[in-house]
Coordinates of N, CA and C and ligand atoms in Angstrom, one line a residue:
M3 N 17.8 12.2 4.3 CA 17.7 13.6 4.0 C 16.4 14.0 3.4
G4 N 15.6 14.9 3.9 CA 14.3 15.2 3.3 C 14.0 16.7 3.6
F5 N 14.9 17.6 3.3 CA 14.7 19.0 3.5 C 13.9 19.3 4.7
G6 N 14.3 18.8 5.9 CA 13.6 19.1 7.1 C 12.4 18.2 7.4
L7 N 12.0 17.5 6.4 CA 10.9 16.6 6.7 C 11.4 15.2 6.8
T8 N 10.7 14.3 7.5 CA 11.1 13.0 7.7 C 10.4 12.0 6.8
N9 N 9.4 12.5 6.1 CA 8.6 11.6 5.3 C 9.1 11.3 3.9
I10 N 10.0 12.2 3.4 CA 10.4 12.0 2.0 C 12.0 11.9 2.0
K11 N 12.4 10.8 1.5 CA 13.9 10.6 1.4 C 14.3 10.7 0.0
I12 N 15.3 11.5 -0.3 CA 15.7 11.7 -1.7 C 17.1 11.2 -1.9
I13 N 17.2 10.3 -2.9 CA 18.6 9.8 -3.3 C 18.9 10.3 -4.7
I14 N 20.0 11.0 -4.8 CA 20.4 11.5 -6.1 C 21.5 10.6 -6.6
A15 N 21.3 9.8 -7.6 CA 22.3 8.9 -8.1 C 23.1 9.6 -9.2
E16 N 24.3 9.0 -9.5 CA 25.2 9.6 -10.5 C 24.5 9.7 -11.9
D17 N 23.9 8.5 -12.3 CA 23.3 8.4 -13.6 C 22.2 7.5 -13.6
Y18 N 21.7 7.2 -14.8 CA 20.5 6.3 -15.0 C 20.8 4.9 -14.4
D19 N 21.9 4.4 -14.8 CA 22.2 3.0 -14.3 C 22.3 2.9 -12.8
Q20 N 22.9 3.9 -12.2 CA 22.9 3.9 -10.7 C 21.5 4.1 -10.1
M21 N 20.8 5.0 -10.7 CA 19.4 5.2 -10.2 C 18.6 3.8 -10.3
S22 N 18.8 3.1 -11.5 CA 18.1 1.9 -11.7 C 18.5 0.8 -10.6
A23 N 19.8 0.8 -10.4 CA 20.3 -0.2 -9.4 C 19.8 0.1 -8.0
K24 N 19.9 1.3 -7.6 CA 19.5 1.7 -6.3 C 18.0 1.4 -6.1
A25 N 17.2 1.8 -7.1 CA 15.7 1.5 -7.0 C 15.4 0.0 -6.9
A26 N 16.2 -0.8 -7.7 CA 16.0 -2.2 -7.8 C 16.3 -2.8 -6.4
H27 N 17.4 -2.3 -5.8 CA 17.8 -2.8 -4.5 C 16.8 -2.5 -3.4
I28 N 16.2 -1.3 -3.5 CA 15.2 -0.9 -2.5 C 14.0 -1.8 -2.6
M29 N 13.6 -2.1 -3.8 CA 12.4 -3.0 -4.0 C 12.8 -4.4 -3.5
A30 N 14.0 -4.9 -3.9 CA 14.4 -6.3 -3.6 C 14.5 -6.4 -2.1
D31 N 15.0 -5.4 -1.4 CA 15.1 -5.5 0.1 C 13.7 -5.6 0.7
E32 N 12.8 -4.8 0.1 CA 11.4 -4.9 0.7 C 10.8 -6.2 0.4
I33 N 11.1 -6.8 -0.7 CA 10.6 -8.2 -1.1 C 11.2 -9.2 -0.1
S34 N 12.5 -9.0 0.2 CA 13.1 -9.9 1.2 C 12.5 -9.8 2.6
L35 N 12.1 -8.6 2.9 CA 11.4 -8.4 4.2 C 10.0 -9.0 4.2
R36 N 9.3 -8.9 3.1 CA 7.9 -9.4 2.9 C 7.9 -10.2 1.6
P37 N 8.3 -11.4 1.7 CA 8.3 -12.3 0.5 C 6.9 -12.5 -0.1
D38 N 5.9 -12.4 0.8 CA 4.5 -12.6 0.2 C 3.8 -11.2 0.2
G39 N 4.5 -10.2 0.1 CA 4.0 -8.8 0.1 C 3.2 -8.5 -1.2
V40 N 2.6 -7.3 -1.2 CA 1.9 -6.8 -2.3 C 2.7 -5.6 -2.9
F41 N 3.1 -5.7 -4.1 CA 3.9 -4.7 -4.7 C 3.3 -4.1 -5.9
G42 N 3.4 -2.7 -6.0 CA 2.8 -2.0 -7.1 C 3.9 -1.7 -8.1
F43 N 3.6 -1.9 -9.4 CA 4.6 -1.7 -10.5 C 4.1 -0.6 -11.4
A44 N 5.1 -0.1 -12.2 CA 4.8 1.0 -13.1 C 5.4 0.7 -14.5
T45 N 4.9 1.4 -15.5 CA 5.5 1.3 -16.8 C 6.2 2.6 -17.2
G46 N 6.6 2.6 -18.5 CA 7.3 3.9 -18.9 C 8.7 3.6 -19.2
G47 N 9.4 4.6 -19.7 CA 10.8 4.4 -20.1 C 11.7 4.3 -18.8
T48 N 11.3 5.0 -17.8 CA 12.1 5.1 -16.6 C 12.4 3.8 -15.9
P49 N 11.4 2.9 -15.6 CA 11.7 1.7 -14.9 C 12.4 0.6 -15.7
V50 N 12.6 0.7 -17.0 CA 13.2 -0.4 -17.7 C 14.5 -0.9 -17.2
G51 N 15.4 0.1 -16.8 CA 16.7 -0.3 -16.3 C 16.6 -1.0 -14.9
M52 N 15.7 -0.5 -14.1 CA 15.4 -1.1 -12.8 C 14.9 -2.5 -12.9
Y53 N 14.0 -2.7 -13.9 CA 13.5 -4.1 -14.1 C 14.6 -5.0 -14.6
K54 N 15.5 -4.5 -15.4 CA 16.7 -5.3 -15.9 C 17.5 -5.7 -14.7
E55 N 17.7 -4.8 -13.8 CA 18.5 -5.1 -12.6 C 17.8 -6.2 -11.7
L56 N 16.5 -6.0 -11.6 CA 15.7 -7.0 -10.8 C 15.8 -8.4 -11.4
I57 N 15.8 -8.4 -12.8 CA 15.9 -9.7 -13.5 C 17.3 -10.3 -13.2
R58 N 18.3 -9.5 -13.3 CA 19.7 -9.9 -13.0 C 19.7 -10.5 -11.5
M59 N 19.1 -9.7 -10.6 CA 19.2 -10.2 -9.2 C 18.4 -11.5 -9.0
R60 N 17.3 -11.6 -9.8 CA 16.6 -12.9 -9.7 C 17.4 -14.1 -10.2
Q61 N 18.1 -13.8 -11.3 CA 18.9 -14.9 -11.9 C 20.1 -15.2 -11.0
A62 N 20.6 -14.2 -10.3 CA 21.7 -14.4 -9.3 C 21.2 -15.0 -8.0
G63 N 19.9 -15.2 -7.9 CA 19.4 -15.8 -6.7 C 19.3 -14.8 -5.5
E64 N 19.4 -13.5 -5.9 CA 19.4 -12.5 -4.8 C 18.0 -12.0 -4.4
V65 N 17.0 -12.4 -5.2 CA 15.6 -12.0 -4.9 C 14.7 -13.1 -5.5
S66 N 13.5 -13.3 -4.8 CA 12.5 -14.2 -5.4 C 11.2 -13.5 -5.4
F67 N 10.5 -13.6 -6.5 CA 9.1 -13.0 -6.6 C 8.1 -14.1 -6.4
A68 N 8.5 -15.3 -6.0 CA 7.6 -16.5 -6.0 C 6.3 -16.3 -5.3
K69 N 6.3 -15.5 -4.2 CA 5.1 -15.3 -3.4 C 4.5 -13.9 -3.5
V70 N 5.1 -13.1 -4.3 CA 4.7 -11.7 -4.4 C 3.4 -11.6 -5.2
T71 N 2.5 -10.6 -4.7 CA 1.3 -10.2 -5.5 C 1.6 -8.9 -6.1
A72 N 1.3 -8.7 -7.4 CA 1.6 -7.5 -8.1 C 0.4 -6.8 -8.6
F73 N 0.4 -5.5 -8.5 CA -0.7 -4.6 -9.0 C 0.0 -3.6 -9.9
N74 N -0.4 -3.4 -11.1 CA 0.1 -2.3 -11.9 C -0.7 -1.1 -11.7
L75 N -0.1 0.1 -11.9 CA -0.7 1.4 -11.7 C -1.9 1.6 -12.7
D76 N -1.6 1.2 -14.0 CA -2.6 1.7 -15.0 C -2.5 0.9 -16.3
E77 N -3.4 1.2 -17.2 CA -3.4 0.6 -18.5 C -4.2 1.5 -19.4
Y78 N -3.8 1.5 -20.7 CA -4.6 2.3 -21.7 C -6.0 1.6 -21.8
Y79 N -6.9 2.5 -22.3 CA -8.2 1.9 -22.6 C -8.8 2.6 -23.8
P80 N -9.4 1.8 -24.7 CA -9.3 0.4 -24.8 C -8.0 0.0 -25.4
I81 N -7.5 -1.2 -25.1 CA -6.3 -1.7 -25.8 C -6.3 -3.3 -25.6
E82 N -5.8 -4.0 -26.6 CA -5.7 -5.4 -26.5 C -4.4 -5.8 -25.8
K83 N -4.5 -6.8 -25.0 CA -3.3 -7.2 -24.2 C -2.1 -7.6 -25.1
A84 N -2.5 -8.1 -26.3 CA -1.5 -8.6 -27.3 C -0.8 -7.4 -28.0
N85 N -1.4 -6.2 -27.9 CA -0.8 -5.0 -28.5 C 0.5 -4.7 -27.8
D86 N 1.6 -4.6 -28.6 CA 2.9 -4.4 -27.9 C 3.1 -3.1 -27.2
Q87 N 2.1 -2.2 -27.3 CA 2.1 -1.0 -26.5 C 1.2 -1.1 -25.3
S88 N 0.5 -2.2 -25.1 CA -0.3 -2.3 -23.9 C 0.7 -2.4 -22.7
Y89 N 0.2 -2.0 -21.5 CA 1.0 -2.1 -20.3 C 1.1 -3.6 -19.9
D90 N 0.1 -4.3 -20.2 CA 0.1 -5.8 -19.9 C 1.3 -6.4 -20.7
Y91 N 1.4 -6.1 -21.9 CA 2.6 -6.6 -22.7 C 3.9 -6.1 -22.2
F92 N 3.9 -4.8 -21.9 CA 5.2 -4.2 -21.4 C 5.7 -4.9 -20.1
M93 N 4.8 -5.1 -19.2 CA 5.2 -5.7 -17.9 C 5.7 -7.1 -18.1
K94 N 5.0 -7.9 -18.9 CA 5.5 -9.3 -19.2 C 6.8 -9.2 -19.9
D95 N 6.9 -8.4 -20.9 CA 8.1 -8.3 -21.7 C 9.3 -7.8 -20.9
N96 N 9.1 -6.8 -20.0 CA 10.2 -6.2 -19.3 C 10.5 -6.8 -18.0
L97 N 9.6 -7.5 -17.4 CA 9.8 -8.1 -16.1 C 9.2 -9.4 -15.8
F98 N 7.9 -9.5 -15.9 CA 7.2 -10.6 -15.3 C 7.5 -12.0 -16.0
N99 N 7.8 -11.9 -17.3 CA 8.1 -13.2 -18.0 C 9.6 -13.7 -17.7
H100 N 10.3 -12.8 -17.0 CA 11.7 -13.2 -16.7 C 12.1 -13.4 -15.3
V101 N 11.0 -13.4 -14.4 CA 11.3 -13.6 -13.0 C 10.3 -14.7 -12.6
D102 N 10.5 -15.2 -11.3 CA 9.7 -16.4 -10.9 C 8.4 -16.0 -10.3
I103 N 7.7 -15.0 -10.8 CA 6.4 -14.5 -10.2 C 5.3 -15.5 -10.7
D104 N 4.4 -15.7 -9.8 CA 3.2 -16.6 -10.1 C 2.2 -15.7 -11.0
H105 N 2.0 -16.1 -12.2 CA 1.2 -15.2 -13.1 C -0.2 -15.1 -12.6
S106 N -0.7 -16.0 -11.7 CA -2.0 -15.9 -11.2 C -2.1 -14.7 -10.2
R107 N -1.0 -14.2 -9.8 CA -1.0 -13.1 -8.8 C -0.6 -11.8 -9.4
L108 N -0.6 -11.7 -10.8 CA -0.4 -10.5 -11.5 C -1.7 -9.8 -11.7
N109 N -1.7 -8.5 -11.4 CA -2.9 -7.7 -11.7 C -2.6 -6.5 -12.4
I110 N -3.3 -6.3 -13.5 CA -3.1 -5.1 -14.4 C -4.5 -4.8 -14.8
P111 N -4.9 -3.5 -14.7 CA -6.3 -3.2 -15.2 C -6.5 -3.7 -16.6
N112 N -7.7 -4.2 -16.9 CA -7.9 -4.9 -18.1 C -8.4 -4.0 -19.2
G113 N -7.5 -3.6 -20.1 CA -7.8 -2.7 -21.2 C -8.8 -3.3 -22.2
E114 N -9.1 -4.6 -22.1 CA -10.0 -5.3 -23.0 C -11.4 -5.4 -22.5
C115 N -11.6 -4.9 -21.2 CA -12.9 -5.1 -20.6 C -14.0 -4.3 -21.4
S116 N -15.2 -4.7 -21.3 CA -16.3 -4.0 -22.0 C -16.9 -2.9 -21.1
D117 N -16.7 -3.1 -19.8 CA -17.3 -2.1 -18.9 C -16.2 -1.5 -18.0
P118 N -15.6 -0.4 -18.4 CA -14.4 0.2 -17.7 C -14.8 0.6 -16.3
V119 N -16.0 1.0 -16.0 CA -16.3 1.5 -14.7 C -16.3 0.2 -13.7
A120 N -17.0 -0.8 -14.2 CA -17.0 -2.1 -13.4 C -15.6 -2.6 -13.2
E121 N -14.7 -2.5 -14.2 CA -13.4 -3.0 -14.1 C -12.6 -2.2 -13.0
C122 N -12.8 -0.9 -13.0 CA -12.1 -0.1 -12.0 C -12.6 -0.4 -10.6
I123 N -13.9 -0.7 -10.4 CA -14.4 -1.0 -9.1 C -13.8 -2.4 -8.7
S124 N -13.8 -3.3 -9.6 CA -13.3 -4.6 -9.3 C -11.8 -4.6 -9.0
Y125 N -11.0 -3.7 -9.7 CA -9.6 -3.6 -9.5 C -9.3 -3.1 -8.1
E126 N -10.0 -2.1 -7.7 CA -9.9 -1.5 -6.4 C -10.2 -2.5 -5.3
A127 N -11.2 -3.3 -5.6 CA -11.6 -4.3 -4.6 C -10.6 -5.4 -4.4
K128 N -9.9 -5.7 -5.6 CA -8.8 -6.7 -5.5 C -7.6 -6.2 -4.7
I129 N -7.3 -4.9 -4.8 CA -6.2 -4.4 -4.0 C -6.6 -4.5 -2.5
A130 N -7.9 -4.1 -2.2 CA -8.3 -4.2 -0.8 C -8.3 -5.6 -0.3
A131 N -8.7 -6.6 -1.1 CA -8.8 -8.0 -0.7 C -7.4 -8.5 -0.5
A132 N -6.4 -7.9 -1.2 CA -5.0 -8.4 -1.0 C -4.4 -7.7 0.2
G133 N -5.1 -6.8 0.9 CA -4.6 -6.2 2.1 C -3.9 -4.9 1.8
G134 N -4.1 -4.4 0.6 CA -3.4 -3.1 0.3 C -2.0 -3.3 -0.2
I135 N -1.4 -2.2 -0.7 CA -0.1 -2.3 -1.3 C 1.0 -1.9 -0.3
D136 N 2.0 -2.8 -0.2 CA 3.1 -2.5 0.7 C 4.1 -1.5 0.1
L137 N 4.5 -1.7 -1.1 CA 5.4 -0.7 -1.8 C 4.9 -0.5 -3.2
Q138 N 4.6 0.8 -3.5 CA 4.2 1.2 -4.8 C 5.3 1.9 -5.5
L139 N 5.7 1.4 -6.7 CA 6.7 2.1 -7.5 C 5.9 3.0 -8.5
I140 N 6.4 4.3 -8.6 CA 5.8 5.2 -9.6 C 6.8 5.9 -10.3
G141 N 6.5 6.4 -11.5 CA 7.3 7.3 -12.3 C 6.5 8.6 -12.2
I142 N 7.0 9.6 -12.9 CA 6.3 10.9 -12.9 C 6.2 11.5 -14.3
G143 N 5.1 11.9 -14.7 CA 4.9 12.5 -16.1 C 5.5 14.0 -16.1
L144 N 5.7 14.5 -17.3 CA 6.3 15.8 -17.4 C 5.3 16.8 -16.8
N145 N 4.0 16.5 -16.8 CA 3.0 17.4 -16.2 C 2.6 17.1 -14.8
G146 N 3.4 16.2 -14.2 CA 3.2 15.9 -12.7 C 2.3 14.7 -12.5
H147 N 1.8 14.1 -13.6 CA 0.9 13.0 -13.3 C 1.6 11.8 -12.7
I148 N 0.8 11.1 -11.9 CA 1.3 9.8 -11.3 C 0.2 8.8 -11.7
G149 N 0.7 7.6 -12.1 CA -0.3 6.7 -12.8 C -0.7 7.5 -14.0
F150 N -2.0 7.5 -14.3 CA -2.5 8.4 -15.3 C -3.5 9.4 -14.7
N151 N -3.1 9.8 -13.5 CA -3.9 10.9 -12.8 C -3.4 12.2 -13.3
E152 N -4.1 12.8 -14.2 CA -3.7 14.0 -14.9 C -4.0 15.2 -14.1
P153 N -3.3 16.4 -14.4 CA -3.6 17.6 -13.7 C -5.1 17.9 -13.9
A154 N -5.7 18.3 -12.7 CA -7.2 18.4 -12.7 C -7.6 19.4 -11.6
D155 N -8.8 19.6 -11.5 CA -9.3 20.5 -10.4 C -9.5 19.8 -9.1
H156 N -9.4 18.5 -9.1 CA -9.6 17.8 -7.8 C -8.7 16.5 -7.9
F157 N -8.3 16.0 -6.8 CA -7.6 14.7 -6.7 C -8.5 13.6 -6.9
T158 N -8.1 12.6 -7.7 CA -9.0 11.4 -7.9 C -9.0 10.5 -6.7
N159 N -10.0 9.7 -6.6 CA -10.1 8.9 -5.4 C -9.6 7.5 -5.8
A160 N -10.5 6.6 -6.0 CA -10.1 5.2 -6.3 C -9.8 5.0 -7.7
T161 N -9.5 3.7 -8.1 CA -9.2 3.4 -9.5 C -10.3 3.9 -10.4
N162 N -9.9 4.6 -11.5 CA -10.9 5.2 -12.3 C -10.5 5.2 -13.8
H163 N -11.6 5.5 -14.6 CA -11.5 5.6 -16.0 C -11.3 7.0 -16.4
I164 N -10.2 7.4 -17.1 CA -10.0 8.8 -17.3 C -9.6 9.1 -18.8
E165 N -9.8 10.4 -19.1 CA -9.4 10.8 -20.4 C -8.0 11.4 -20.3
L166 N -7.1 11.0 -21.2 CA -5.7 11.5 -21.2 C -5.6 12.9 -21.7
T167 N -4.7 13.7 -21.1 CA -4.5 15.1 -21.6 C -3.7 15.1 -22.9
E168 N -3.8 16.2 -23.6 CA -3.0 16.3 -24.9 C -1.5 16.1 -24.6
S169 N -1.0 16.6 -23.5 CA 0.4 16.5 -23.2 C 0.8 15.1 -23.0
T170 N 0.0 14.3 -22.4 CA 0.4 12.9 -22.2 C 0.2 12.1 -23.5
I171 N -0.8 12.5 -24.3 CA -1.0 11.8 -25.6 C 0.3 12.1 -26.5
R172 N 0.7 13.4 -26.4 CA 1.9 13.8 -27.2 C 3.1 13.0 -26.7
A173 N 3.3 12.9 -25.4 CA 4.4 12.2 -24.9 C 4.4 10.7 -25.2
N174 N 3.2 10.1 -25.4 CA 3.1 8.7 -25.7 C 3.2 8.5 -27.2
R175 N 3.1 9.5 -28.0 CA 3.0 9.4 -29.5 C 4.2 8.7 -30.0
R176 N 5.4 8.8 -29.4 CA 6.6 8.2 -29.9 C 6.5 6.7 -30.0
F177 N 5.6 6.1 -29.2 CA 5.5 4.6 -29.1 C 4.6 4.0 -30.2
F178 N 3.8 4.9 -30.8 CA 2.8 4.4 -31.8 C 3.1 4.8 -33.2
V179 N 2.8 3.9 -34.1 CA 3.1 4.2 -35.5 C 2.3 5.5 -36.0
H180 N 1.0 5.5 -35.7 CA 0.1 6.6 -36.1 C -0.4 7.3 -34.9
E181 N -0.6 8.6 -35.1 CA -1.2 9.4 -34.0 C -2.5 8.8 -33.6
K182 N -3.3 8.4 -34.6 CA -4.7 8.0 -34.3 C -4.7 6.7 -33.4
D183 N -3.5 6.0 -33.4 CA -3.5 4.7 -32.6 C -3.2 5.0 -31.1
V184 N -2.8 6.2 -30.8 CA -2.5 6.5 -29.4 C -3.8 6.5 -28.6
P185 N -4.0 5.6 -27.6 CA -5.2 5.6 -26.9 C -5.5 7.0 -26.2
R186 N -6.7 7.3 -26.1 CA -7.1 8.6 -25.5 C -7.7 8.5 -24.1
H187 N -7.8 7.2 -23.7 CA -8.4 7.0 -22.3 C -7.5 6.0 -21.6
A188 N -7.7 5.9 -20.3 CA -6.9 4.9 -19.5 C -7.7 4.5 -18.3
L189 N -7.2 3.4 -17.7 CA -7.7 3.0 -16.4 C -6.6 3.2 -15.4
T190 N -6.8 3.8 -14.4 CA -5.6 4.1 -13.5 C -6.0 4.0 -12.0
M191 N -5.1 3.5 -11.2 CA -5.3 3.7 -9.7 C -5.5 5.2 -9.5
G192 N -6.4 5.5 -8.5 CA -6.6 6.9 -8.2 C -5.5 7.4 -7.2
I193 N -5.6 8.7 -7.0 CA -4.6 9.3 -6.0 C -4.8 8.6 -4.6
R194 N -6.0 8.4 -4.3 CA -6.2 7.8 -2.9 C -5.6 6.3 -2.9
T195 N -5.8 5.6 -4.0 CA -5.2 4.3 -4.1 C -3.7 4.3 -3.9
I196 N -3.1 5.2 -4.6 CA -1.6 5.4 -4.5 C -1.2 5.8 -3.1
M197 N -1.9 6.8 -2.6 CA -1.6 7.3 -1.3 C -1.8 6.3 -0.2
S198 N -2.6 5.3 -0.4 CA -2.9 4.3 0.6 C -1.8 3.2 0.7
A199 N -0.8 3.3 -0.3 CA 0.3 2.3 -0.2 C 1.1 2.6 1.1
Q200 N 1.6 1.6 1.7 CA 2.5 1.8 2.9 C 3.7 2.6 2.6
K201 N 4.3 2.3 1.4 CA 5.5 3.0 1.0 C 5.4 3.3 -0.5
I202 N 6.0 4.4 -0.8 CA 6.0 4.8 -2.3 C 7.5 5.0 -2.7
L203 N 7.8 4.5 -3.8 CA 9.1 4.6 -4.4 C 9.0 5.3 -5.8
L204 N 9.5 6.6 -5.8 CA 9.3 7.3 -7.1 C 10.7 7.4 -7.8
I205 N 10.7 7.1 -9.1 CA 12.0 7.2 -9.8 C 11.8 8.1 -11.0
A206 N 12.9 8.9 -11.3 CA 12.8 9.8 -12.4 C 14.2 10.0 -12.9
N207 N 14.4 10.2 -14.2 CA 15.7 10.6 -14.7 C 15.6 11.6 -15.8
G208 N 16.7 12.3 -16.0 CA 16.8 13.3 -17.1 C 16.4 14.7 -16.7
E209 N 17.1 15.6 -17.3 CA 17.0 17.0 -17.0 C 15.5 17.5 -17.2
K210 N 14.8 16.8 -18.2 CA 13.5 17.3 -18.5 C 12.5 17.1 -17.3
K211 N 12.9 16.2 -16.3 CA 12.0 16.0 -15.2 C 12.4 16.9 -14.0
S212 N 13.5 17.7 -14.2 CA 13.9 18.5 -13.0 C 12.9 19.6 -12.6
G213 N 12.3 20.2 -13.5 CA 11.4 21.3 -13.2 C 10.1 20.8 -12.5
I214 N 9.6 19.7 -12.9 CA 8.4 19.1 -12.3 C 8.7 18.6 -10.9
L215 N 9.9 18.0 -10.7 CA 10.3 17.5 -9.4 C 10.4 18.7 -8.4
E216 N 10.9 19.8 -8.9 CA 11.0 21.0 -8.0 C 9.6 21.4 -7.6
Q217 N 8.7 21.4 -8.5 CA 7.3 21.8 -8.2 C 6.6 20.8 -7.2
V218 N 6.9 19.5 -7.5 CA 6.3 18.5 -6.7 C 6.8 18.6 -5.2
L219 N 8.0 18.9 -5.0 CA 8.6 18.9 -3.7 C 8.5 20.2 -3.0
F220 N 8.5 21.3 -3.7 CA 8.6 22.6 -3.1 C 7.4 23.5 -3.4
G221 N 6.5 23.1 -4.3 CA 5.4 23.9 -4.7 C 4.2 23.6 -3.8
D222 N 3.1 24.2 -4.2 CA 1.8 24.0 -3.5 C 1.4 22.6 -3.7
I223 N 0.6 22.1 -2.7 CA 0.0 20.7 -2.9 C -1.3 21.0 -3.6
T224 N -1.3 20.6 -4.9 CA -2.5 20.9 -5.7 C -2.8 19.8 -6.8
P225 N -4.0 19.6 -7.0 CA -4.3 18.6 -8.1 C -3.9 19.0 -9.5
K226 N -3.5 20.3 -9.6 CA -2.9 20.7 -10.9 C -1.5 20.1 -11.1
V227 N -0.9 19.7 -10.0 CA 0.4 19.0 -10.1 C 0.1 17.7 -9.2
P228 N -0.5 16.7 -9.8 CA -1.0 15.6 -9.0 C 0.1 15.0 -8.0
A229 N 1.3 14.9 -8.5 CA 2.4 14.3 -7.6 C 2.7 15.1 -6.4
S230 N 2.2 16.4 -6.4 CA 2.5 17.2 -5.2 C 1.9 16.6 -3.9
V231 N 0.8 15.8 -4.1 CA 0.2 15.2 -3.0 C 1.1 14.3 -2.2
L232 N 2.2 13.9 -2.8 CA 3.2 13.0 -2.1 C 3.8 13.7 -0.9
Q233 N 3.7 15.0 -0.9 CA 4.2 15.7 0.3 C 3.5 15.3 1.5
L234 N 2.3 14.8 1.3 CA 1.5 14.4 2.5 C 1.6 12.9 2.8
H235 N 2.3 12.1 2.1 CA 2.5 10.7 2.4 C 3.5 10.5 3.4
H236 N 3.3 9.4 4.2 CA 4.3 9.3 5.4 C 5.6 8.6 5.1
N237 N 5.7 8.0 3.9 CA 6.9 7.2 3.6 C 7.2 7.2 2.1
V238 N 7.9 8.2 1.6 CA 8.2 8.3 0.2 C 9.7 8.2 0.0
T239 N 10.2 7.4 -0.9 CA 11.6 7.5 -1.3 C 11.7 7.9 -2.8
I240 N 12.5 8.9 -3.1 CA 12.6 9.4 -4.4 C 14.0 9.1 -4.9
V241 N 14.2 8.3 -6.0 CA 15.5 8.0 -6.5 C 15.6 8.6 -7.9
I242 N 16.5 9.5 -8.1 CA 16.6 10.2 -9.3 C 18.1 10.3 -9.7
D243 N 18.3 10.6 -11.0 CA 19.7 10.8 -11.4 C 20.1 12.3 -11.3
K244 N 21.3 12.6 -11.5 CA 21.8 14.0 -11.3 C 21.0 15.0 -12.1
P245 N 20.9 14.8 -13.4 CA 20.1 15.8 -14.2 C 18.7 16.0 -13.7
A246 N 18.0 15.0 -13.3 CA 16.7 15.2 -12.8 C 16.7 15.9 -11.5
G247 N 17.8 15.8 -10.7 CA 17.9 16.5 -9.4 C 18.5 17.9 -9.5
A248 N 18.8 18.4 -10.8 CA 19.5 19.6 -11.0 C 18.8 20.8 -10.2
K249 N 17.5 20.9 -10.2 CA 16.9 22.0 -9.6 C 16.6 21.9 -8.1
I250 N 16.7 20.7 -7.6 CA 16.4 20.5 -6.2 C 17.7 20.2 -5.3
A251 N 18.8 19.9 -6.0 CA 20.0 19.5 -5.3 C 20.4 20.5 -4.2
A252 N 20.3 21.8 -4.6 CA 20.8 22.9 -3.7 C 19.8 23.1 -2.6
R253 N 18.6 22.5 -2.7 CA 17.6 22.9 -1.6 C 17.3 21.7 -0.7
I254 N 18.1 20.6 -0.8 CA 17.8 19.5 0.1 C 19.0 19.2 1.0
Ligands
PGA4 P1 8.4 7.8 -18.5 O1 6.9 8.0 -18.0 O2 9.0 6.8 -17.5 O3 8.2 7.2 -19.8 O4 9.0 9.1 -18.4 C1 6.6 8.3 -16.6 C2 5.2 8.6 -16.4 O5 4.6 9.2 -17.3 O6 4.7 8.3 -15.3

């Protein structure tokens, strides 16, 4: 079902747990189809339950990450990998240390690099050398950002070094002890990088995401709502819970 379009499939789950399970199964099915595929991962509060389910599935022998290559969407800049708020730390803590993935095939933008521009160019080149991303998981920010592509006057292109907006810094504030510790920059796949993935899986939960999802799906395609560009992608699956779907349920 995609409100008359065939490129966007929307699944409204009962609750967060069901959203997490459905999204985990979609990714696991894709990994079964392409055991040596290239998969894009995301951080944030939303995917934690999905990652728990993937770990359970791995332990039950239902999926193997042994030949998977992973690319993460983004990372704060600058940040040390050992910082428990880095996305490097998050991914290992929430998924990669608990599944059979080969750590030499994990790719996360390096928040410790000395030259962020060179790091972005090298990251984009690594994605290209891997043959591009088969399935990219993304969350969505309250302001419509995907990865750390913030509302702007133009869509970003390749992986780039960006300044975070006040809205995102505020949303991230809860994870840091002091406001001054919240990083103000990030390295992120660009909109073109994300749009180049063969398939995109977007997950969101909670009533607070319902308004932005309505804008993303039914509003204008504009860099002021970066995720609205997904309307132009050929294969998007959106898995959300009922509260997040509150404003769109009647329109799909
Ligand atoms: P969240 O973040 O999962 O913590 O809501 C999503 C995002 O900002 O992309």
